[in-house]
XYZ file of C-alpha atoms in Angstrom:
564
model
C 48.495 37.841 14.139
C 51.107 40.617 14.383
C 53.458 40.422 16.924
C 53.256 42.855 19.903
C 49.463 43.691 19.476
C 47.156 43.128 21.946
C 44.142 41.823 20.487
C 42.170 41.667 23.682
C 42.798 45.310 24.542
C 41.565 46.389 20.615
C 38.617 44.218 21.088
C 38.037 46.037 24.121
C 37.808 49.801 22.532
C 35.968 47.759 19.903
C 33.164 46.894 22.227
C 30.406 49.064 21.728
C 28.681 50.342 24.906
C 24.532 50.498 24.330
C 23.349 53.189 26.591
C 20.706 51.923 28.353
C 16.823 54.032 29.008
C 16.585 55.214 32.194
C 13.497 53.656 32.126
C 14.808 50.278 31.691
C 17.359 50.946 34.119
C 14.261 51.121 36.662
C 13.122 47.784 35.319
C 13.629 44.433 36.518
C 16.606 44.043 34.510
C 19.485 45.835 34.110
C 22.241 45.978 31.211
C 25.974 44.651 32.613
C 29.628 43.671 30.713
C 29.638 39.589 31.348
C 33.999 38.539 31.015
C 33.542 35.439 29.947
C 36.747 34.323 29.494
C 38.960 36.220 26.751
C 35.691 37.257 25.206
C 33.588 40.554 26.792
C 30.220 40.903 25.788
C 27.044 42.481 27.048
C 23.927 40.793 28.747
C 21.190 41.261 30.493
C 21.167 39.373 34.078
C 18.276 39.757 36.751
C 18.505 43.120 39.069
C 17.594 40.769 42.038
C 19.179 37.386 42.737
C 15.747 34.713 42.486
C 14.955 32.667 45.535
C 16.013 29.304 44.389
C 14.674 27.381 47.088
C 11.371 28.936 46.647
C 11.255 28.225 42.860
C 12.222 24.945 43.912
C 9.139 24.549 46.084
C 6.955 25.723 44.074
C 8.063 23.609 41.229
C 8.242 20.325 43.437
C 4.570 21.376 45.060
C 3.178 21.617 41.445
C 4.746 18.159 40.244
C 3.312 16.791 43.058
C -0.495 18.278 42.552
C -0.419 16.863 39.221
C 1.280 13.647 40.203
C -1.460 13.109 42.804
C -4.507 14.114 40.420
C -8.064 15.419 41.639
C -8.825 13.228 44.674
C -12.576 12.694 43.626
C -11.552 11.215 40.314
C -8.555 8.745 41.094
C -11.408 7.629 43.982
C -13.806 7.011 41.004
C -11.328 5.286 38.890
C -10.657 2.745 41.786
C -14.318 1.888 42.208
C -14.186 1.062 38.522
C -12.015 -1.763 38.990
C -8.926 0.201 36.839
C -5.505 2.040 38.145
C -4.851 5.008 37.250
C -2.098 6.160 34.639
C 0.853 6.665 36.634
C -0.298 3.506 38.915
C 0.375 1.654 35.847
C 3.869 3.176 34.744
C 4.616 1.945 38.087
C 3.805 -1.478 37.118
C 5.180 -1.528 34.039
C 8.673 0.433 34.204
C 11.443 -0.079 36.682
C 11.963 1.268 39.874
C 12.342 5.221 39.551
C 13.391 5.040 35.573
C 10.610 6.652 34.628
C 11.577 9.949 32.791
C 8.045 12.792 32.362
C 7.875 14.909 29.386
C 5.733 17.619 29.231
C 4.239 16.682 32.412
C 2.959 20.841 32.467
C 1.432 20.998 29.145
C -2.252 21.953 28.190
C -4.722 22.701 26.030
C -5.445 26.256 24.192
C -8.489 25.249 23.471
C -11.677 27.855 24.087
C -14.214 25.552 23.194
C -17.431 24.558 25.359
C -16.484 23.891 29.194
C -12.739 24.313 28.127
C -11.602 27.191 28.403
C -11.850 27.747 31.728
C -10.675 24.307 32.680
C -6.717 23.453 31.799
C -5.846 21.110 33.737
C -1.906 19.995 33.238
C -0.826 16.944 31.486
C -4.266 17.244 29.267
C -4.949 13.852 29.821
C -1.844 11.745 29.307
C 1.199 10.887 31.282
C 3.743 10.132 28.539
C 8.009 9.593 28.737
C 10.534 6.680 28.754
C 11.586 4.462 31.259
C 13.257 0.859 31.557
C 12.221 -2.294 31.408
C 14.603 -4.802 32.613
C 17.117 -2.174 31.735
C 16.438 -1.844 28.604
C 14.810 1.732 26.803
C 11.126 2.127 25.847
C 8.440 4.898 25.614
C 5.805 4.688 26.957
C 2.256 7.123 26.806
C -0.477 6.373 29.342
C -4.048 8.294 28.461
C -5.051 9.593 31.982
C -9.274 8.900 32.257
C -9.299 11.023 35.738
C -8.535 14.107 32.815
C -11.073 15.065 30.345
C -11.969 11.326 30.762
C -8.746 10.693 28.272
C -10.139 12.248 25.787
C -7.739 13.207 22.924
C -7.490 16.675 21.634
C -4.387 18.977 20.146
C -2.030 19.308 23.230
C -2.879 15.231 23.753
C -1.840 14.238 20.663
C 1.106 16.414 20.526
C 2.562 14.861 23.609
C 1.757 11.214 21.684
C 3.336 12.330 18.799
C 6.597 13.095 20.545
C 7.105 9.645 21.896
C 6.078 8.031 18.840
C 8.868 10.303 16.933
C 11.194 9.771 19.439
C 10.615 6.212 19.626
C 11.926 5.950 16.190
C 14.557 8.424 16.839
C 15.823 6.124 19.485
C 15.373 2.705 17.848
C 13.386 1.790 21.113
C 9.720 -0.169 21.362
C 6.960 2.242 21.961
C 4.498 1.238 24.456
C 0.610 3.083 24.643
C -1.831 2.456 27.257
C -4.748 3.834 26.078
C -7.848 4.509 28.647
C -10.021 7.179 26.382
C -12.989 8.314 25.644
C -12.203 9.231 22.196
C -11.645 12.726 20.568
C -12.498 15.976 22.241
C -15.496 16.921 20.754
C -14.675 20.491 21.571
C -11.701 20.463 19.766
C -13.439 19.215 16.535
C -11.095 18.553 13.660
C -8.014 19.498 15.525
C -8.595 16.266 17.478
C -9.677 14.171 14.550
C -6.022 15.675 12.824
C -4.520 14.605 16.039
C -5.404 11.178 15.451
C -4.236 11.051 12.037
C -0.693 12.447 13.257
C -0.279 9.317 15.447
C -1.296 6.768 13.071
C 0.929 8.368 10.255
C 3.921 8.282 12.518
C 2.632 4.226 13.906
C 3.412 3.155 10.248
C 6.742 4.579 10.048
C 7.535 3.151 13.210
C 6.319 -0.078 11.435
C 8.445 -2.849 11.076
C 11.157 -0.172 12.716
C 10.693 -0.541 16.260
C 8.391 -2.755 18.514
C 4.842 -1.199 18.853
C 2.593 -2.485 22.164
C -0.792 -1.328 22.526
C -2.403 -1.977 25.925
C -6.427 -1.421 26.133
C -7.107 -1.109 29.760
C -10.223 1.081 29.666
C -13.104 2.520 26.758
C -10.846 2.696 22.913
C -13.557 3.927 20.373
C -14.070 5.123 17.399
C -10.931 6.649 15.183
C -8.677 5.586 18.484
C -9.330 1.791 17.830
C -7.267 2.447 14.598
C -4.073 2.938 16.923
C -4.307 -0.790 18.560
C -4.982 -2.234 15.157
C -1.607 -0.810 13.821
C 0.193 -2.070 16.865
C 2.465 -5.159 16.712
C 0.790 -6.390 19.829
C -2.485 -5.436 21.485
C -3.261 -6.420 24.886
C -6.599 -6.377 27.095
C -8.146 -6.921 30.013
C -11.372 -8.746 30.451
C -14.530 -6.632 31.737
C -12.652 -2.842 31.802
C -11.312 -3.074 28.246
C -13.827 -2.369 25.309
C -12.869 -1.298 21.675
C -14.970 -0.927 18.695
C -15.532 1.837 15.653
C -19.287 2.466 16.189
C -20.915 2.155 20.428
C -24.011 0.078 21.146
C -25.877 3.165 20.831
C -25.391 3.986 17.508
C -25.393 -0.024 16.117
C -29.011 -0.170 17.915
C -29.858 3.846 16.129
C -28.999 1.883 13.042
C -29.493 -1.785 13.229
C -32.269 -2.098 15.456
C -29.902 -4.631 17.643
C -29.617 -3.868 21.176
C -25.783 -5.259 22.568
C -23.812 -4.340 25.520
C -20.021 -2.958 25.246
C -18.656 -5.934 26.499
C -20.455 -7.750 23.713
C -19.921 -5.645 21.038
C -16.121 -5.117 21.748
C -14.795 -6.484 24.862
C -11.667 -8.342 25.325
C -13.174 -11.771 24.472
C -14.621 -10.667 21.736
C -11.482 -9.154 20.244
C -9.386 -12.153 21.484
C -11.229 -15.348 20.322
C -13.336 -13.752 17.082
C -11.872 -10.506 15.973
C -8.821 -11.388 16.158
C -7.215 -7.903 17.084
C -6.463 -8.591 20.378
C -2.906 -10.543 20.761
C -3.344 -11.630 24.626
C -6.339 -11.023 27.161
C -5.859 -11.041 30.735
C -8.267 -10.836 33.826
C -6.396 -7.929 36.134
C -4.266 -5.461 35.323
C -1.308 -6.164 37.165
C -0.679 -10.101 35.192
C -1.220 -8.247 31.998
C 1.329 -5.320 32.442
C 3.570 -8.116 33.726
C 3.265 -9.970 30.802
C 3.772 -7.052 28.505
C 7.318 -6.448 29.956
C 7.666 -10.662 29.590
C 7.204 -9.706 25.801
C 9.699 -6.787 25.756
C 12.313 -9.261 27.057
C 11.959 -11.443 24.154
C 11.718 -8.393 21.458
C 15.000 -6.526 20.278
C 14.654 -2.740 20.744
C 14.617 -2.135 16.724
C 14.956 -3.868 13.800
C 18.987 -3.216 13.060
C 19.530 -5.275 16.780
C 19.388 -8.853 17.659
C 16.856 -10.229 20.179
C 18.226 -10.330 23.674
C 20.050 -13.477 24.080
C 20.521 -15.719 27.546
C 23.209 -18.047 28.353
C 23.289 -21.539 26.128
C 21.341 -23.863 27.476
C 22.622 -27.185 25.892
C 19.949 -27.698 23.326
C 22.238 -29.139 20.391
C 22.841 -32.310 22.514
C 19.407 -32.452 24.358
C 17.675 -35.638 23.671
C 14.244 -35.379 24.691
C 12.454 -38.985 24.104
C 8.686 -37.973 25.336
C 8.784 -36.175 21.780
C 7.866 -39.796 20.221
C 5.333 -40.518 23.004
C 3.723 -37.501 22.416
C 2.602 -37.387 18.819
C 0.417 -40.821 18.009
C 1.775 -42.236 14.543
C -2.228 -42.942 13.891
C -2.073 -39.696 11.213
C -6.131 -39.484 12.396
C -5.424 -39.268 15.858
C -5.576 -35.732 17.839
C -2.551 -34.210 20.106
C -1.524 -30.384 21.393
C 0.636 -29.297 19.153
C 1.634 -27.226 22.501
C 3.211 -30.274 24.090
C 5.923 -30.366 21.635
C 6.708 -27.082 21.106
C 7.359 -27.030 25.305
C 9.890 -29.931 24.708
C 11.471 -28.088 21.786
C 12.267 -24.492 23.745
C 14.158 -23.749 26.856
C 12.747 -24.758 29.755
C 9.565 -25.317 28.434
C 8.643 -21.705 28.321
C 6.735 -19.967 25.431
C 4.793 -16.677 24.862
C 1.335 -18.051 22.894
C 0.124 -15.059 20.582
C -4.046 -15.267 19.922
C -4.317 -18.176 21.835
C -8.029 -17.598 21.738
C -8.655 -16.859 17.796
C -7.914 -19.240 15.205
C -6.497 -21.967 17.168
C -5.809 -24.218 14.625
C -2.983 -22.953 14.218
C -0.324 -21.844 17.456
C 2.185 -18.830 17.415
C 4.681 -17.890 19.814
C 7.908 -16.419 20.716
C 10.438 -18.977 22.816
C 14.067 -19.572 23.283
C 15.798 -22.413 21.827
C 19.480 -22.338 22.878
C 19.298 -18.952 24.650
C 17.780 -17.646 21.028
C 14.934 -16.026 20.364
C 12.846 -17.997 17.406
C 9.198 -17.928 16.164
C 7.193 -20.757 16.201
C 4.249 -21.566 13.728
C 2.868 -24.842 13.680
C -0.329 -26.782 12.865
C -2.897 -27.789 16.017
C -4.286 -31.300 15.362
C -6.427 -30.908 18.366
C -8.210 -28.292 16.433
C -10.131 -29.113 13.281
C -7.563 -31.561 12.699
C -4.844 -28.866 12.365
C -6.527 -27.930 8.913
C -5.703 -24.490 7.331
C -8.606 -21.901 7.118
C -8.641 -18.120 6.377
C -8.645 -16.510 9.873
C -5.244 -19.070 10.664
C -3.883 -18.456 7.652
C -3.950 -14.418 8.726
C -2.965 -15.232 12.369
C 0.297 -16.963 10.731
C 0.880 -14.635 8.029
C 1.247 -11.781 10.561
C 2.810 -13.280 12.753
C 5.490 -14.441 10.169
C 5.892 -10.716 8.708
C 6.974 -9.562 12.874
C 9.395 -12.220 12.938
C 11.161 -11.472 9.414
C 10.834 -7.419 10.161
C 12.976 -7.896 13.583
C 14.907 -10.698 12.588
C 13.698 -13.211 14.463
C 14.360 -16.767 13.314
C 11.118 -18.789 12.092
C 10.459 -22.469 13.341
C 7.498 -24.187 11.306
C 5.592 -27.589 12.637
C 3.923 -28.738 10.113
C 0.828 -31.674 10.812
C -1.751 -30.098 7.929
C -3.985 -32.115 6.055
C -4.635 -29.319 4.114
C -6.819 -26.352 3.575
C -10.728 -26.422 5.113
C -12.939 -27.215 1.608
C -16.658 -25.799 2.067
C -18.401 -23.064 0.747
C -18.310 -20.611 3.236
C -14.214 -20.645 2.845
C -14.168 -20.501 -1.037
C -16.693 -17.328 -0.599
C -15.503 -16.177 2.052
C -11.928 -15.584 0.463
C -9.972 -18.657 1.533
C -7.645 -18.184 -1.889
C -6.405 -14.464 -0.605
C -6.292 -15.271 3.168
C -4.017 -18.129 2.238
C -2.372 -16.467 -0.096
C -0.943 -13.763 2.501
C 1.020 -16.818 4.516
C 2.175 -17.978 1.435
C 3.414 -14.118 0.614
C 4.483 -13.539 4.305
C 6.914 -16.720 4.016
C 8.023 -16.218 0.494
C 9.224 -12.938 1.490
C 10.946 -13.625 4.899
C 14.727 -13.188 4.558
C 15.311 -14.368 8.292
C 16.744 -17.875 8.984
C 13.509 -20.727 8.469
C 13.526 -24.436 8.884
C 10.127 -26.555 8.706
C 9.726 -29.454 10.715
C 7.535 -32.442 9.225
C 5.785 -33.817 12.530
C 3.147 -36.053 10.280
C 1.150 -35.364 7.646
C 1.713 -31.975 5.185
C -0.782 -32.524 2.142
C -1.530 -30.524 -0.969
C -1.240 -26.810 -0.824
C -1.294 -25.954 2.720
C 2.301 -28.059 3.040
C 3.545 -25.438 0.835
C 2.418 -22.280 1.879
C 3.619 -24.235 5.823
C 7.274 -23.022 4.638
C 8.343 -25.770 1.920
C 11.235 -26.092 0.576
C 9.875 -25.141 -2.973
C 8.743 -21.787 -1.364
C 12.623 -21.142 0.543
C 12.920 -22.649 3.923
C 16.577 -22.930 4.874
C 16.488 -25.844 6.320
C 13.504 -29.063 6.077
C 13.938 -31.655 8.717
C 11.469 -34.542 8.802
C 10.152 -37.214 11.486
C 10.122 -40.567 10.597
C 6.272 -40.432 10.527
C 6.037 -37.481 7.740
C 3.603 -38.010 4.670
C 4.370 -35.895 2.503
C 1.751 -35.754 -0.889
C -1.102 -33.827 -2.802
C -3.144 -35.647 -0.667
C -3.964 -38.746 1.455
C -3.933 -42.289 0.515
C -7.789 -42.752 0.630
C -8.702 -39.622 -0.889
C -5.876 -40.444 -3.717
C -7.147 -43.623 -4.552
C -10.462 -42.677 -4.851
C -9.691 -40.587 -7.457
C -7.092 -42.183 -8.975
C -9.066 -45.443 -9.312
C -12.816 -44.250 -9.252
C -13.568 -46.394 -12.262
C -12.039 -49.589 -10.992
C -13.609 -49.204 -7.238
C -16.746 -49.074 -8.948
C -16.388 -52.458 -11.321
C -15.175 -54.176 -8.519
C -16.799 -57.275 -6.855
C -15.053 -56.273 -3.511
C -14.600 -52.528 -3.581
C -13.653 -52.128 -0.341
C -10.846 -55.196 -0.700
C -9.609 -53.397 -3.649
C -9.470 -49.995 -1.918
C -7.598 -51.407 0.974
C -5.493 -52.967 -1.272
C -4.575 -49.507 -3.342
C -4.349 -47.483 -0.563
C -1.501 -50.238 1.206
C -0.167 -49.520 -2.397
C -0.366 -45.583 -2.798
C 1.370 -45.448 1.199
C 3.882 -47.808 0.405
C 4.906 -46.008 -2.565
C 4.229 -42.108 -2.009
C 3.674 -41.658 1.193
C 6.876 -43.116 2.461
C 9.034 -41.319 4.731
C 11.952 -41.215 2.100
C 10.070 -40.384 -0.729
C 10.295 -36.733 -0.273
C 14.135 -37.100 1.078
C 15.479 -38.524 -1.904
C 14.031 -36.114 -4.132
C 15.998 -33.358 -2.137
C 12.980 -31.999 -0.530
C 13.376 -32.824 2.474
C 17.260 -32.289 4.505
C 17.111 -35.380 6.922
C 14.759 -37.802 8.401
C 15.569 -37.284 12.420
C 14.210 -39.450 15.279
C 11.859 -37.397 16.751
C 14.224 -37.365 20.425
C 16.753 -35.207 18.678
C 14.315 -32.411 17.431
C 15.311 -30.100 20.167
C 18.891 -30.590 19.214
C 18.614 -30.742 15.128
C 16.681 -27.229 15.786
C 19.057 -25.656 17.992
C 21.806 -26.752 15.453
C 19.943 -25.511 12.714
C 19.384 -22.138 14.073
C 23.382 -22.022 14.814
C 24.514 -22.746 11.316
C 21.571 -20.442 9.938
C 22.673 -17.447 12.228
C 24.646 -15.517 9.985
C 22.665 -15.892 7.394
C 22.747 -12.882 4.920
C 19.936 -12.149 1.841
C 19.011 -8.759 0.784
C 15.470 -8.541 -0.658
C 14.801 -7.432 -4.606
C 15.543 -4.175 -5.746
C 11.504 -2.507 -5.293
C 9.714 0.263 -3.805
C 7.613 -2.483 -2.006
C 5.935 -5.556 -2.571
C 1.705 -5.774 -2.905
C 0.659 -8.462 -0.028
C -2.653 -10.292 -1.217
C -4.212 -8.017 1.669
């Protein structure tokens, strides 16, 4: 810049005044020279100053109108036995963090009975709030509104969250009340649909995805809870299924009721798509924020941690007392996972389906871990194909958010029959086997009893990468057990024998003493250290500390194919 010149005077008589219309002059608006600073420019500013506290009013009047919803249909939705939308948020978010987007939007739609009928929102309350401090999204589908129906402007607001979920790194949270897609809307609403579940599988794996059913989920929508990380119900107002009674009786010639054809119990004790069913409302939103308190808020952070609680030097002696050395004896598998975590305090996942096998989420040591482990008071414990899906899942969570995996292993192997071998037994369990093999997260497997032929592998082995084995003094570990062994092994002598059953007694002492001794797998390198059962809280809580850091990048690959 030259000395002596004065810029801001030359950029002055370089301003160009626009003469304004003397029509527009008349207008509402009227054309003025704004100093902003150094800088002049031109801008148009409102002839009149606005009444603020009228547009404040008015704004704060029409929040409230659609806050409080059509009288006559919030009454309706009480008599149903549900809460409405925002009743809900209210349950499940903090005090006042709850943060409305869009709360004006609605449809363009001129279809049948819509066009002269907008209501705001368009069906669904959707934002973030807190839970226990922490960020989520949320979306809640609003039935007192086109019966939550989904159509463009409804899907639009879904698809926000959902993207800014990711955005974010925070868990996404839907509570879905519908009645499906608009049928007025046609394929807009059907390509609304697809727009959520395209942007649920990029979330995938990326951030924590919660799907609570608390009213009608059918058809296409049913697809959104099955993508979820966690689907909750509630027993008689939840139903979800592809296809209503209606149309299974049109077609089958079966008449069923909702509740049978897709209500919570169904979906939690034989479908298997529900993760947790509850009775009210209010226990199952407060166990939904439970499960956010045990979940990091993406997959780059660690699970919220509490203070230490002491676990590496906790001896806990009922652990013996609890699990009878008999290896044909029945126990809950439940009772020692309690003595195991912190305080005794677990969150079971599909408690009611496949129950031969038990997953949940726990602290040990202030820690987050997962826990897998066998259920001898179920079918023995023995693996079939819906628990060897359960686990397999539920394995894939825990390695996508880093959450430490805990194994109990008490198998005496897969179920033999028919009906498993057809039914595809060999895939089902090959998916655990897949889901272990690939998780990078810290593992150790516990040997409570017996682990026999293929299902103690595919129960995190060593041969298959577990960090860490630990076994009870009790273990067997073999292809199989001692009678079944020696009836194989020794079929032709059994049957020459004067005294078959004194010879089989006799072998099987023999085959136990020699394989299925509790050192046999330890000295082999197998198995890390035989523990008294006491110090299993402790050996785990140490294990999980010296495992903690633990660093393995996966194979260089687009992705691998799961035996789905």
């Amino acid at each position: 810049m030259s000395g002596g010149h004065d810029s801001s005077a030359q950029r002055a008589e370089d301003t160009e005044v626009v003469p304004v219309p003397a029509a527009a002059q008349q207008g509402r608006r009227r054309l003025v020279r704004v100093d902003d600073g150094d800088a002049r420019v031109l801008g148009l500013v409102p002839a009149t100053e606005p009444d603020m506290p009228s547009l404040r009013r008015q704004r704060d009047e029409l929040r409230a109108r659609i806050a409080a919803g059509r009288s006559d249909a919030v009454r309706r939705q009480h008599s149903n036995g549900k809460l409405t939308a925002r009743e809900r948020l209210g349950l499940l978010l903090d005090e006042d963090s709850f943060v409305e987007l869009e709360p004006y939007r609605r449809h363009r739609s001129d279809g049948p009975g819509l066009a002269a009928n907008r209501p705001h929102t368009d069906g669904v309350v959707a934002g973030s709030g807190t839970i226990d401090g922490r960020q989520v999204f949320v979306y809640a589908q609003d039935f007192t509104v086109f019966g939550g129906s989904l159509g463009e402007a409804h899907a639009a607001k879904i698809h926000k969250i959902l993207d800014l979920a990711i955005a974010n790194g925070a868990p996404v949270i839907g509570l879905n009340d519908s009645g499906g897609a608009r049928i007025q809307e046609g394929v807009l609403a059907l390509d609304g649909y697809g727009g959520i579940f395209r942007r649920q599988v990029e979330a995938s794996g990326v951030v924590p995805q919660i799907s609570v059913i608390l009213g009608p989920c059918a058809g296409g929508a049913a697809y959104s809870p099955a993508l979820a990380d966690f689907t909750f119900m509630v027993r008689d107002t939840a139903r979800m299924y592809l296809t209503g009674p209606d149309v299974v009786e049109a077609v089958s010639g079966r008449r069923v009721t909702h509740e049978e054809l897709g209500g919570a119990d169904v979906h939690g004790s034989r479908s298997g798509v529900a993760t947790v069913v509850h009775d009210d409302e209010e226990t199952c939103l407060a166990d939904v924020r439970y499960l956010v308190s045990l979940l990091p808020s993406n997959y780059l952070e660690v699970p919220p941690a509490t203070a230490a609680t002491g676990a590496k030097n906790d001896h806990r002696p009922r652990l013996a007392e609890l699990v009878p050395v008999e290896h044909n004896r029945p126990y809950d598998m439940r009772e020692v996972f309690a003595e195991v975590v912190d305080d005794g305090e677990f969150f079971e996942l599909h408690e009611g389906w496949a129950r031969n096998v038990l997953c949940a989420l726990a602290r040990i040591d202030g820690r987050v871990a997962g826990l897998v482990g066998n259920q001898p008071a179920v079918f023995a414990g023995v693996l079939d194909g819906p628990a060897a899906q359960k686990a397999a899942r539920f394995v894939r969570f825990c390695d996508a958010f880093g959450i430490p995996l805990v194994s109990f292993v008490d198998v005496p192997g897969f179920l033999p029959g028919v009906e498993q071998e057809q039914g595809g037994i060999i895939r089902q369990g090959a998916q655990l086997l897949h889901a272990y093999c690939e998780a990078t997260v810290p593992r150790i497997q516990v040997i409570v009893r017996k682990a026999y032929g293929g299902a103690y592998i595919v129960m995190d082995s060593r041969s298959i990468g577990t960090d860490l084995s630990l076994a009870w003094p009790t273990n067997q570990i073999a292809v199989m057990g001692a009678e079944g062994a020696v009836n194989v092994l020794h079929r032709r002598e059994l049957a020459a024998a004067a005294d078959p059953a004194a010879l089989r007694a006799r072998l099987v002492a023999d085959y136990t003493r020699e394989y299925l001794n509790p050192h046999y797998a330890a000295e082999r390198g197998l198995v890390d250290d035989i523990i008294d059962p006491a110090d299993t809280r402790a050996a785990v809580a140490r294990g999980l500390a010296m495992l903690q850091d633990k660093r393995k990048p996966g194979p260089a690959r687009k992705h691998g194919n799961q035996p789905i």
